GROMACS .gro file of C-alpha atoms in nm:
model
  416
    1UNK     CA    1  -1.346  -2.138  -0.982
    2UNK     CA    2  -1.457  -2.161  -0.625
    3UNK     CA    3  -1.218  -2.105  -0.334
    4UNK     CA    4  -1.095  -2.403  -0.178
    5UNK     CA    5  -1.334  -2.582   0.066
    6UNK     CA    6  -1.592  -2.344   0.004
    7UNK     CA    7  -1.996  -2.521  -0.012
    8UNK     CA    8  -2.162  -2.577  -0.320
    9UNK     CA    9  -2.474  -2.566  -0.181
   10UNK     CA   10  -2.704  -2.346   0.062
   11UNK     CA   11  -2.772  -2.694   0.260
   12UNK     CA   12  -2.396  -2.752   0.215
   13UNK     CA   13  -2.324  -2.439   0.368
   14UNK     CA   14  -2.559  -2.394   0.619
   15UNK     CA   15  -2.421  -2.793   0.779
   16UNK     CA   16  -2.077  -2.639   0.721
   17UNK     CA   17  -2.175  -2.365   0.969
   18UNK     CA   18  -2.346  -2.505   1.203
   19UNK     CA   19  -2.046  -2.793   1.261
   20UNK     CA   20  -1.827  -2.496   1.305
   21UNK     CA   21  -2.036  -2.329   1.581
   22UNK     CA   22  -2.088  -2.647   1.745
   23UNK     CA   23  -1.739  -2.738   1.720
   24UNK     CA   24  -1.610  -2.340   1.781
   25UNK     CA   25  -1.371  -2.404   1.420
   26UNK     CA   26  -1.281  -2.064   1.307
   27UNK     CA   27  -1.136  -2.224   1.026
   28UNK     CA   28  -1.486  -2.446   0.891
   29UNK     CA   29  -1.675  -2.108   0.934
   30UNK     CA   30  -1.434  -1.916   0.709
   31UNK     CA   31  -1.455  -2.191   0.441
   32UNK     CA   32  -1.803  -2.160   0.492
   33UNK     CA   33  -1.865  -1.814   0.441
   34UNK     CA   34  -1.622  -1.821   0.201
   35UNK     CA   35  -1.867  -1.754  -0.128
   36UNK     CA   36  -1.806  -1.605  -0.433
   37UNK     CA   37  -1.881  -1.595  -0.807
   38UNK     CA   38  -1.676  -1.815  -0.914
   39UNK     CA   39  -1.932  -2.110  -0.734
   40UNK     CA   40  -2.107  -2.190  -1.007
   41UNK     CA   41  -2.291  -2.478  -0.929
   42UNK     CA   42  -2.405  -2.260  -0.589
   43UNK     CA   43  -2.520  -1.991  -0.783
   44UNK     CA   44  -2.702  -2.197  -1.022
   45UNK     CA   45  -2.891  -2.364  -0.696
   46UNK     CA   46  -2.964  -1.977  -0.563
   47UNK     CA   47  -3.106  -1.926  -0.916
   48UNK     CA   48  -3.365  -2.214  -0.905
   49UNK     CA   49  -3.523  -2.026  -0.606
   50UNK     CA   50  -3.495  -2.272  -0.313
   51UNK     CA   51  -3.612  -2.230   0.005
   52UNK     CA   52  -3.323  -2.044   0.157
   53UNK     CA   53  -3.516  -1.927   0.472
   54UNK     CA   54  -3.590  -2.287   0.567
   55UNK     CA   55  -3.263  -2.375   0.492
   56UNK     CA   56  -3.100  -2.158   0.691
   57UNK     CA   57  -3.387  -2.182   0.976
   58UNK     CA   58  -3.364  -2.571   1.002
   59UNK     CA   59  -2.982  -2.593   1.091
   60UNK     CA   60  -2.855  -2.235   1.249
   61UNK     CA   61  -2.971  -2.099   1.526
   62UNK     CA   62  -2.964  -1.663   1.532
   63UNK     CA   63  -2.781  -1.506   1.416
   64UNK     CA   64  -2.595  -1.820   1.203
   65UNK     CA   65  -2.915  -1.807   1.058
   66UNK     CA   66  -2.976  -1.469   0.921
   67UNK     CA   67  -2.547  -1.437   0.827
   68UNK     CA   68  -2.571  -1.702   0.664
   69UNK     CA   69  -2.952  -1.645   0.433
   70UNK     CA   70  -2.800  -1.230   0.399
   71UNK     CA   71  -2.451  -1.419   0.237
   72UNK     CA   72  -2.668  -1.607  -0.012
   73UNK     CA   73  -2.873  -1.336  -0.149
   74UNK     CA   74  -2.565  -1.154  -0.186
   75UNK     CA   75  -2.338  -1.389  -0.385
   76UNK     CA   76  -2.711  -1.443  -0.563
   77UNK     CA   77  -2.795  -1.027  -0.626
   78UNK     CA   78  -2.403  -0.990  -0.694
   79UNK     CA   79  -2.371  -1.289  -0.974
   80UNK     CA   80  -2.664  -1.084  -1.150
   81UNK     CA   81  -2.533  -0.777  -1.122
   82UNK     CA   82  -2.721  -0.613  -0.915
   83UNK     CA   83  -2.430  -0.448  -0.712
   84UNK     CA   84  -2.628  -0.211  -0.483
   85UNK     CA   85  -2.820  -0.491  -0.346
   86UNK     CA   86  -2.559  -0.729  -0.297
   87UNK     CA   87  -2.385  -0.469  -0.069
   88UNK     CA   88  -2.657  -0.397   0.133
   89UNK     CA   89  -2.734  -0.811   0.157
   90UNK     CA   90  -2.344  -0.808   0.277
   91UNK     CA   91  -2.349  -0.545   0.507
   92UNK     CA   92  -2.656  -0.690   0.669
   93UNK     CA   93  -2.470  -1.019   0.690
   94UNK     CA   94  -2.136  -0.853   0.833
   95UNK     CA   95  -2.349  -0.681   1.161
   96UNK     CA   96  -2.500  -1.053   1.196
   97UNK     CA   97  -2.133  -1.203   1.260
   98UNK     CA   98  -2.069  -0.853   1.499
   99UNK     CA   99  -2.369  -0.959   1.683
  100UNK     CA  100  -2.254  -1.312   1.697
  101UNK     CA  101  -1.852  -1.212   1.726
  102UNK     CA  102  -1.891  -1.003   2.026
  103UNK     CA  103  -2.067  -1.280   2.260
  104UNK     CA  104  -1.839  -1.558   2.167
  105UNK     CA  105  -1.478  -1.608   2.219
  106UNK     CA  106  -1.155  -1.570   1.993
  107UNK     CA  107  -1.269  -1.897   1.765
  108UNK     CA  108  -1.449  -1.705   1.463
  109UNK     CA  109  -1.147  -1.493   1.410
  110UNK     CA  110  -1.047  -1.660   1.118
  111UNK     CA  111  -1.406  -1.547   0.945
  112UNK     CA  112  -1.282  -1.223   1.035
  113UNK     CA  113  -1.092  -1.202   0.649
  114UNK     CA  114  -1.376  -1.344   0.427
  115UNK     CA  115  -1.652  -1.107   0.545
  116UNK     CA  116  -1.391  -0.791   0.531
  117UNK     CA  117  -1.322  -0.909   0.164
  118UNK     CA  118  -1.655  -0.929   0.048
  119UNK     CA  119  -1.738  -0.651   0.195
  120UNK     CA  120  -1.521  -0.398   0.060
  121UNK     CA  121  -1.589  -0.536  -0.321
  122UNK     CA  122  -1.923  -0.521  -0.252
  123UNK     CA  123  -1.892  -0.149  -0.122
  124UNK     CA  124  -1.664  -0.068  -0.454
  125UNK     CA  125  -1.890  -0.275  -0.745
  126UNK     CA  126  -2.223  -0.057  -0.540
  127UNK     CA  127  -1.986   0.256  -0.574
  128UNK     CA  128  -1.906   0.187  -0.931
  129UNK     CA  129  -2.246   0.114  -1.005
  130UNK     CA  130  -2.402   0.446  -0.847
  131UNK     CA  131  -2.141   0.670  -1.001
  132UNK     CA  132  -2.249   0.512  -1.352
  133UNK     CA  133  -2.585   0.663  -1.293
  134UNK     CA  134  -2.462   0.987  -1.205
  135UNK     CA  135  -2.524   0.948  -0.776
  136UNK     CA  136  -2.279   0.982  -0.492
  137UNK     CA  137  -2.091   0.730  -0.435
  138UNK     CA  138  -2.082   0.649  -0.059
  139UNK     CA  139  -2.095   0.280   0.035
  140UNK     CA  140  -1.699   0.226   0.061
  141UNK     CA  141  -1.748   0.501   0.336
  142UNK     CA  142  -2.043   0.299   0.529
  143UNK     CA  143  -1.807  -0.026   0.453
  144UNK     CA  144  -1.576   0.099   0.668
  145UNK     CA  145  -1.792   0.236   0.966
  146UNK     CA  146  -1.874  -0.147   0.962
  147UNK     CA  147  -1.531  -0.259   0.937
  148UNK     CA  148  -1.443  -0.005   1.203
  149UNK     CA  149  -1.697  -0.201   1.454
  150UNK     CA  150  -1.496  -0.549   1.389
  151UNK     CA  151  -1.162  -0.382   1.465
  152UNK     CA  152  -1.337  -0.225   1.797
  153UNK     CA  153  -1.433  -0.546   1.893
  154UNK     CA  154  -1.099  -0.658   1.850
  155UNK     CA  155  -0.915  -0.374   1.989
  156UNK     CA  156  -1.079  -0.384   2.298
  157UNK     CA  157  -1.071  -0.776   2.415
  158UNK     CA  158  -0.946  -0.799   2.762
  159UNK     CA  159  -0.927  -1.177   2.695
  160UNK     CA  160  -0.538  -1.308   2.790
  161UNK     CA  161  -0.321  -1.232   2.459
  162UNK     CA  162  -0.322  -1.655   2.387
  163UNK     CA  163  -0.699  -1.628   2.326
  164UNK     CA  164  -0.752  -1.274   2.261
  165UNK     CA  165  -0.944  -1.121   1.927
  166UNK     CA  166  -0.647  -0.900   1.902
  167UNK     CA  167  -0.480  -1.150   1.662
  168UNK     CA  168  -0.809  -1.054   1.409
  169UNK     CA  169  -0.750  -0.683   1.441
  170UNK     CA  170  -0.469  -0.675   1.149
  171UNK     CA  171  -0.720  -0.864   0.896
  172UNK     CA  172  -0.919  -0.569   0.956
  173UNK     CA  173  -0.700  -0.275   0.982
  174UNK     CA  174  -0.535  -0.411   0.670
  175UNK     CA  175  -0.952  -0.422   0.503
  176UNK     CA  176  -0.964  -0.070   0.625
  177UNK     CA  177  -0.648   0.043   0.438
  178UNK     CA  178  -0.765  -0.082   0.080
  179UNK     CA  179  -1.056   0.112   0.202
  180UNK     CA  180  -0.931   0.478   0.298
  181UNK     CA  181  -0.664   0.423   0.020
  182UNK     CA  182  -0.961   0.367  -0.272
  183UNK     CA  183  -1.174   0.679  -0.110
  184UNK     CA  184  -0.859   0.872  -0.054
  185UNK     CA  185  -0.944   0.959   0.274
  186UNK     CA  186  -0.599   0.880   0.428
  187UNK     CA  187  -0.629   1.074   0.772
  188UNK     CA  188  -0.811   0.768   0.909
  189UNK     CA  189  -0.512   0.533   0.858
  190UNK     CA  190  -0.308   0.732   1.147
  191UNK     CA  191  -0.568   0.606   1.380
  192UNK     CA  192  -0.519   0.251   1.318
  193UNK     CA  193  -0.141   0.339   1.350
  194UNK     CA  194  -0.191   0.468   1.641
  195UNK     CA  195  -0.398   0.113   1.809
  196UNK     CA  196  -0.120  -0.100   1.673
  197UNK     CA  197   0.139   0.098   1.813
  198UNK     CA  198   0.021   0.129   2.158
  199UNK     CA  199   0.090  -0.104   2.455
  200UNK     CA  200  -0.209  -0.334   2.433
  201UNK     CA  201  -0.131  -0.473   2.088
  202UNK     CA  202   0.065  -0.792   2.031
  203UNK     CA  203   0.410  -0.681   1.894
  204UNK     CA  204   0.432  -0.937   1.611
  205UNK     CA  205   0.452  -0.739   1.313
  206UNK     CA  206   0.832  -0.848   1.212
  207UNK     CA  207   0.693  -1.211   1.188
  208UNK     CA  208   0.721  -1.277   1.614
  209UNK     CA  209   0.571  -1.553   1.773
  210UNK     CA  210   0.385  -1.407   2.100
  211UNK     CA  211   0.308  -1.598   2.353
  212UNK     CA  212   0.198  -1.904   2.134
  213UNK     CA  213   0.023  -1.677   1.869
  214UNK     CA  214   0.152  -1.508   1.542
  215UNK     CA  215   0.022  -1.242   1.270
  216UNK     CA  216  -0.037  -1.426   0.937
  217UNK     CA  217   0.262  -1.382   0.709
  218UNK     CA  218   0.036  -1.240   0.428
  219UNK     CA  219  -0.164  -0.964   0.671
  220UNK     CA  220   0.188  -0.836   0.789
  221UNK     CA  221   0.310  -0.814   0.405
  222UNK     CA  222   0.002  -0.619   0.351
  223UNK     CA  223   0.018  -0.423   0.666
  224UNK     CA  224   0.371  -0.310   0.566
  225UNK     CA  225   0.284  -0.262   0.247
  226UNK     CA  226   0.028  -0.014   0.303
  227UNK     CA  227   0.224   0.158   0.640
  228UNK     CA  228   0.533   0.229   0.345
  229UNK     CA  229   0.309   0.386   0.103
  230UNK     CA  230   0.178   0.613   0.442
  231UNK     CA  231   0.541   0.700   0.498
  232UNK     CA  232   0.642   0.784   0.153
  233UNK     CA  233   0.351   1.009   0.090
  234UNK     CA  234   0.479   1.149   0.465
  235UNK     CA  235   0.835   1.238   0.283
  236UNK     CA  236   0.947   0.935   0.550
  237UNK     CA  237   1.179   0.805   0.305
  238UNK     CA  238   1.401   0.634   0.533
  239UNK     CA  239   1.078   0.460   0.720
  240UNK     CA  240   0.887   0.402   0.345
  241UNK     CA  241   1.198   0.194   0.217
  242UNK     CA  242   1.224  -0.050   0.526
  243UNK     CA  243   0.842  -0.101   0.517
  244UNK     CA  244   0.783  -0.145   0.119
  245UNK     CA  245   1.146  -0.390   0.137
  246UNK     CA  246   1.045  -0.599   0.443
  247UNK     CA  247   0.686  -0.610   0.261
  248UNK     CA  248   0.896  -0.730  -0.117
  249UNK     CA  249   1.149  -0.950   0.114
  250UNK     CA  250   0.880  -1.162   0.273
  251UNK     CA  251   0.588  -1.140  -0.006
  252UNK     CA  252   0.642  -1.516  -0.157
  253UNK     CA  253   0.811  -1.542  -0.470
  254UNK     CA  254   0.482  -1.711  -0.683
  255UNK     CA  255   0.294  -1.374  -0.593
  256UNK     CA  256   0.480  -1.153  -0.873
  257UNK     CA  257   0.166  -0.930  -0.941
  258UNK     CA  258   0.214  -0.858  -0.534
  259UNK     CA  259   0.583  -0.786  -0.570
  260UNK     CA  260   0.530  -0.632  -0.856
  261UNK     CA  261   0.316  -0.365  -0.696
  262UNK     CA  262   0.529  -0.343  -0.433
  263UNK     CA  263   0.826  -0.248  -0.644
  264UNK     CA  264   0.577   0.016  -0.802
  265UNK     CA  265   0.686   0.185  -0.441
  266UNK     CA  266   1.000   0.074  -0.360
  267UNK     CA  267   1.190   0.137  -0.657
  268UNK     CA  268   1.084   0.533  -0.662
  269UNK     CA  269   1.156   0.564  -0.287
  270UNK     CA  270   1.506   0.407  -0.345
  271UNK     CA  271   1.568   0.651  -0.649
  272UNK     CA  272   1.506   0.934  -0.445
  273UNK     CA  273   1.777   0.801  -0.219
  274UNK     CA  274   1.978   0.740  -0.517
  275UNK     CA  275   1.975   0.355  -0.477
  276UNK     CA  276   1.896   0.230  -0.836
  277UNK     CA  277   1.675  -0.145  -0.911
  278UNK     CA  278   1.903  -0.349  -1.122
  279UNK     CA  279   1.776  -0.337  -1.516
  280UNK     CA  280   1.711  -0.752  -1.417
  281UNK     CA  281   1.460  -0.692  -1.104
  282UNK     CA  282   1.258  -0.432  -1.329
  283UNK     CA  283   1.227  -0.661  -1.632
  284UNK     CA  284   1.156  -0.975  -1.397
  285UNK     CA  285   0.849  -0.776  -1.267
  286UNK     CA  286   0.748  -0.632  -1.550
  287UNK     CA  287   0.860  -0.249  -1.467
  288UNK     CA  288   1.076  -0.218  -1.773
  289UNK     CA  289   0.966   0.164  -1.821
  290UNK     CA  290   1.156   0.205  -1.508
  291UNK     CA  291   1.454   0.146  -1.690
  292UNK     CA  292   1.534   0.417  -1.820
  293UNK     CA  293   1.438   0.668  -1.589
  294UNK     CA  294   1.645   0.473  -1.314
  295UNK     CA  295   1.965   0.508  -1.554
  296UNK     CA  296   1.888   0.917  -1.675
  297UNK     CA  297   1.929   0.948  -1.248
  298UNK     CA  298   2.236   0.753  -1.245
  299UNK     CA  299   2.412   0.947  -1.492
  300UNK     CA  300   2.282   1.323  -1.447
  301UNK     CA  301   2.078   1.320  -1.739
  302UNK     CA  302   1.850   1.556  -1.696
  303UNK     CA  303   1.716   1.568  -2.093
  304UNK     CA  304   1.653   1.185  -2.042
  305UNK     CA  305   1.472   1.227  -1.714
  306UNK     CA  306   1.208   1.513  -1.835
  307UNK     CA  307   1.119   1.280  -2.137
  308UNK     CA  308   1.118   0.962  -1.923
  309UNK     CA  309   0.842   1.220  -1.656
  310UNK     CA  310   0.688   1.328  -1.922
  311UNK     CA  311   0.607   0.960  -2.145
  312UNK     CA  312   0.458   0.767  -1.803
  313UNK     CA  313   0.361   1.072  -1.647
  314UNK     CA  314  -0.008   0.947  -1.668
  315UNK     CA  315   0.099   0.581  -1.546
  316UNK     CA  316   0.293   0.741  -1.216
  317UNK     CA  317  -0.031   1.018  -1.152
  318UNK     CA  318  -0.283   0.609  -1.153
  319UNK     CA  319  -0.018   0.445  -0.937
  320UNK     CA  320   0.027   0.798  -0.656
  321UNK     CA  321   0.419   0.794  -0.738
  322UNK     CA  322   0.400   1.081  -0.978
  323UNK     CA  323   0.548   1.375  -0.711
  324UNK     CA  324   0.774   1.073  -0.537
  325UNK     CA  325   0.961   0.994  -0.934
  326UNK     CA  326   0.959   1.380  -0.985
  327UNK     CA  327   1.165   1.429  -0.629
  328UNK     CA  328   1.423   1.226  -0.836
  329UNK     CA  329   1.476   1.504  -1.017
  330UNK     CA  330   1.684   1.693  -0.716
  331UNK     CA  331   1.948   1.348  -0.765
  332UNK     CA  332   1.988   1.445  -1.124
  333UNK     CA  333   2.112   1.800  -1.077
  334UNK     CA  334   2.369   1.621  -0.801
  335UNK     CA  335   2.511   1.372  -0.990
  336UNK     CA  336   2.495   1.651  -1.296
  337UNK     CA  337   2.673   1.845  -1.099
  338UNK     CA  338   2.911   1.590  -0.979
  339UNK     CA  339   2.997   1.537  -1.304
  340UNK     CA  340   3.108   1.867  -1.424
  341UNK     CA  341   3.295   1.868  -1.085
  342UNK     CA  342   3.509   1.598  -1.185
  343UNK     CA  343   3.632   1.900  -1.484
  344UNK     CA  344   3.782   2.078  -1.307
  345UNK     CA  345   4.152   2.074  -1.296
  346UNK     CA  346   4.351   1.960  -0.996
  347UNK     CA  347   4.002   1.872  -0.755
  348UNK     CA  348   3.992   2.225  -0.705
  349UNK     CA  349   3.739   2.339  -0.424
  350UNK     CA  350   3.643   2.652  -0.623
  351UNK     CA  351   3.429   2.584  -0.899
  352UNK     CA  352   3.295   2.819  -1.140
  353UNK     CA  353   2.910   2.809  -1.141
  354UNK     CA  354   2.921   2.932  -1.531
  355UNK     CA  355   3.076   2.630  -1.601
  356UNK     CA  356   2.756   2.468  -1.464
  357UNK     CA  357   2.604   2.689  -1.658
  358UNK     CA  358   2.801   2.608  -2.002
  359UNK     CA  359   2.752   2.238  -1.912
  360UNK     CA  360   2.395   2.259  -1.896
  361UNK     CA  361   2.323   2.503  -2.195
  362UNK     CA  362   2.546   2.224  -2.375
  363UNK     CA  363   2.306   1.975  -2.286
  364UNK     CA  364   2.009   2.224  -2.398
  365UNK     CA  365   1.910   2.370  -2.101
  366UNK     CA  366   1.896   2.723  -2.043
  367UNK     CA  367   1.953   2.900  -1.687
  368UNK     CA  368   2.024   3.180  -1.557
  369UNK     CA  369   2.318   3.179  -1.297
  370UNK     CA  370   2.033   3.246  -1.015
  371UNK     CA  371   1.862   2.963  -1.097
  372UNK     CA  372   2.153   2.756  -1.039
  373UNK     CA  373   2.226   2.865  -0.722
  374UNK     CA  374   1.890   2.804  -0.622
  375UNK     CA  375   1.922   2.436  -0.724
  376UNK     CA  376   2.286   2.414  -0.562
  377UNK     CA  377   2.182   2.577  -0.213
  378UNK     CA  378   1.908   2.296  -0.209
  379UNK     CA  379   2.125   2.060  -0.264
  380UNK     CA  380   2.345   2.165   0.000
  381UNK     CA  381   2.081   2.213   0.285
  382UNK     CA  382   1.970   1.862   0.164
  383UNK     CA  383   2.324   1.723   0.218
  384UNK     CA  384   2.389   1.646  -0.135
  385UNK     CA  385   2.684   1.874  -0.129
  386UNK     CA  386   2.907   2.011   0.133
  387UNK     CA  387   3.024   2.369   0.095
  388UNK     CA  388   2.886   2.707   0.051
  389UNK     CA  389   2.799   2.968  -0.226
  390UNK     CA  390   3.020   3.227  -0.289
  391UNK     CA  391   2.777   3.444  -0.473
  392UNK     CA  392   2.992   3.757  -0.498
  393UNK     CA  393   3.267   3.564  -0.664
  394UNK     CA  394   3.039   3.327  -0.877
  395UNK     CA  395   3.201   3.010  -0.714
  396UNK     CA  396   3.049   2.696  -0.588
  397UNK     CA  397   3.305   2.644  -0.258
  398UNK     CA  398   3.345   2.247  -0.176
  399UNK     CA  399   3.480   2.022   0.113
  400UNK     CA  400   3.820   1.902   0.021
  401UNK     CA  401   3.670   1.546   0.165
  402UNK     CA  402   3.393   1.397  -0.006
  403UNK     CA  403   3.208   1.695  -0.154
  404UNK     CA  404   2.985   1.482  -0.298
  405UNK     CA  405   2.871   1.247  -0.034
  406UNK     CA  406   2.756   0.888  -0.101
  407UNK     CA  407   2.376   0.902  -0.100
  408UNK     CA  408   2.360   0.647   0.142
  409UNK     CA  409   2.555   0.813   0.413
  410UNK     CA  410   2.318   1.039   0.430
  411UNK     CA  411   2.061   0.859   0.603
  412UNK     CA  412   1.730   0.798   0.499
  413UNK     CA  413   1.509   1.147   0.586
  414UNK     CA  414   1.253   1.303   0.470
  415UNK     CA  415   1.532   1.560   0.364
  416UNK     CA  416   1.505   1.448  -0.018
   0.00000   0.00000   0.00000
């Protein structure tokens, strides 16, 4: 099916437009150029060969004209699968709204999130098609040196904040994420950071109204979305959990494939901080394998966690969580060790690494007394544990008070 509102024909289209330049609606132009293949009675009319030019010509002036004819050929070259042309038709169409965007006022804005959306799939379906026949793949990259042009224009609009392009910049920066993140070329993101954090840019991004004028609640999901999975691969723990749960919080309950893949995030990040997704949540979402790893954490299995790793270790390498789950592993030896703490007669302070030891070989693991000193002293420079080594006498020495501490009151570093 079509979007919503979009023409369903070039004449259609091409009226659509030129009401919404007459009438400066941002909103008419993004229905307008909102095209893709799922207009099928447009496409059929592109496939009868009409007289697009003339079209086009008769009703737009430049460069309506040209955006408009360059968006036709591509939904046309890109419903016959011919990828590498329909990117090139829609990157030639995205510098004819630059041309147009940087003369006119704030009013096109809204376009601002069609023509970033069709131009990134264009840019991956070209990529996919190249690397099928064995060439570089490289029109992602030249997507978002286009892309990067929009959020200059943006960026820099000295307009008052009421009427300023500013409010487009997100659309784009958010455009510019799905790009880096599908190139993995990640080092760009900081810069974008870096703009929205500085002085000039509207401070709406916890759902403020400024001055009249507020981020879209779906671009400032996304934008959090994408800023949590920055932090987390970071080792920002505490700063990936508030982005990834105000992104799940505020992501609307019918979009469960978009809180699903936020929970693909979240619920790692809160393992390693020893916070554990109720067995409900995961099987709501469809994250059942989640399960149980989440409970092998919880109890100190470490047998349970290894095969857990090891069974979706292909599943957590696709979704980039692979090293993030694995960190979990540091959470098993603590509450492991916690465990075998809880032996020990009388809460005793002293306790006897070769009963770690015993405990462990009991559960089929094999290690050698160094080795389990290595894992305690990390978990008490991490904070897991509070107390000291007594290597000479083979003793684990522990704070009377809490020796374990409650994950949580540990704060949320990068320290896991």
């Amino acid at each position: 099916m079509s979007a919503p509102g979009a023409p369903s024909t070039a004449q259609q289209a091409a009226q659509t437009i030129s009401q919404a330049v007459s009438r400066q609606d941002g909103a008419g132009l993004a229905a307008a150029l909102r095209l893709d293949l799922g207009n099928t009675a447009l496409i059929a009319q592109l496939n009868s060969s009409p007289p697009l030019e003339q079209i086009c010509g008769r009703a737009l002036v430049e460069p309506w004209d040209e955006l408009l004819l360059e968006q036709l050929h591509y939904i046309k070259a890109a419903a016959a699968g011919e990828h590498e042309a329909a990117y090139s038709h829609c990157e030639r169409a995205a510098a004819c709204f630059q041309a147009a965007f940087e003369k006119e006022s704030d009013w096109p804005v809204p376009a601002l999130h069609s023509l970033c959306l069709n131009l990134r799939r264009a840019a991956a379906a070209a990529d996919a098609a190249l690397v099928a026949k064995g060439e570089r793949a490289a029109r992602q990259q030249e997507a978002a040196r286009t892309m990067q042009k929009f959020f200059q224009v943006c960026v820099t609009d000295r307009a008052p904040l009421p009427v300023s392009k500013k409010w487009g910049a997100l659309v784009v920066i958010n455009a510019l994420f799905h790009v880096y993140f599908a190139i993995n070329n990640l080092r760009l993101c900081q810069n974008l950071i870096r703009a929205v954090e500085g002085p000039a840019f509207p401070k709406a991004l916890d759902g403020q109204t400024v001055e009249g004028r507020h981020f879209a609640k779906a671009e400032v999901v996304t934008y959090k979305y994408f800023t949590g999975r920055l932090a987390l691969l970071n080792s920002d723990f505490g700063a990936a959990e508030r982005q990834l749960s105000w992104a799940f919080e505020r992501c609307p309950r019918a979009a469960t494939g978009n809180k699903r893949l936020v929970l693909r995030y979240l619920v790692p990040v809160r393992l390693a901080l020893g916070v554990f997704a109720s067995e409900a949540l995961l099987r709501k979402y469809g994250l059942d394998y989640f399960v149980p790893l989440c409970r092998a954490v919880h109890r100190g299995d470490l047998n349970a966690f290894e095969e857990q790793l090891a069974t979706h270790q292909q599943r957590f390498i696709r979704h980039g969580s692979y090293l993030l789950v694995e960190r979990s592993k540091l959470i098993v030896y603590r509450n492991f060790f916690r465990r075998v703490a809880l032996l020990h007669p009388d809460k005793s302070t002293k306790l006897d690494i070769k009963r770690f030891q015993a405990c462990l070989k009991a559960t089929n693991t094999e290690m050698e007394v160094d080795e389990i000193e290595c894992i305690l002293a990390n978990l008490i420079y991490c904070g897991y544990i509070k107390g000291y080594i007594s290597h000479a006498h083979g003793k684990l020495v522990v704070s009377k008070g809490a020796p374990f501490p409650p994950l949580r009151e540990l704060g949320l570093t990068s320290a896991v």
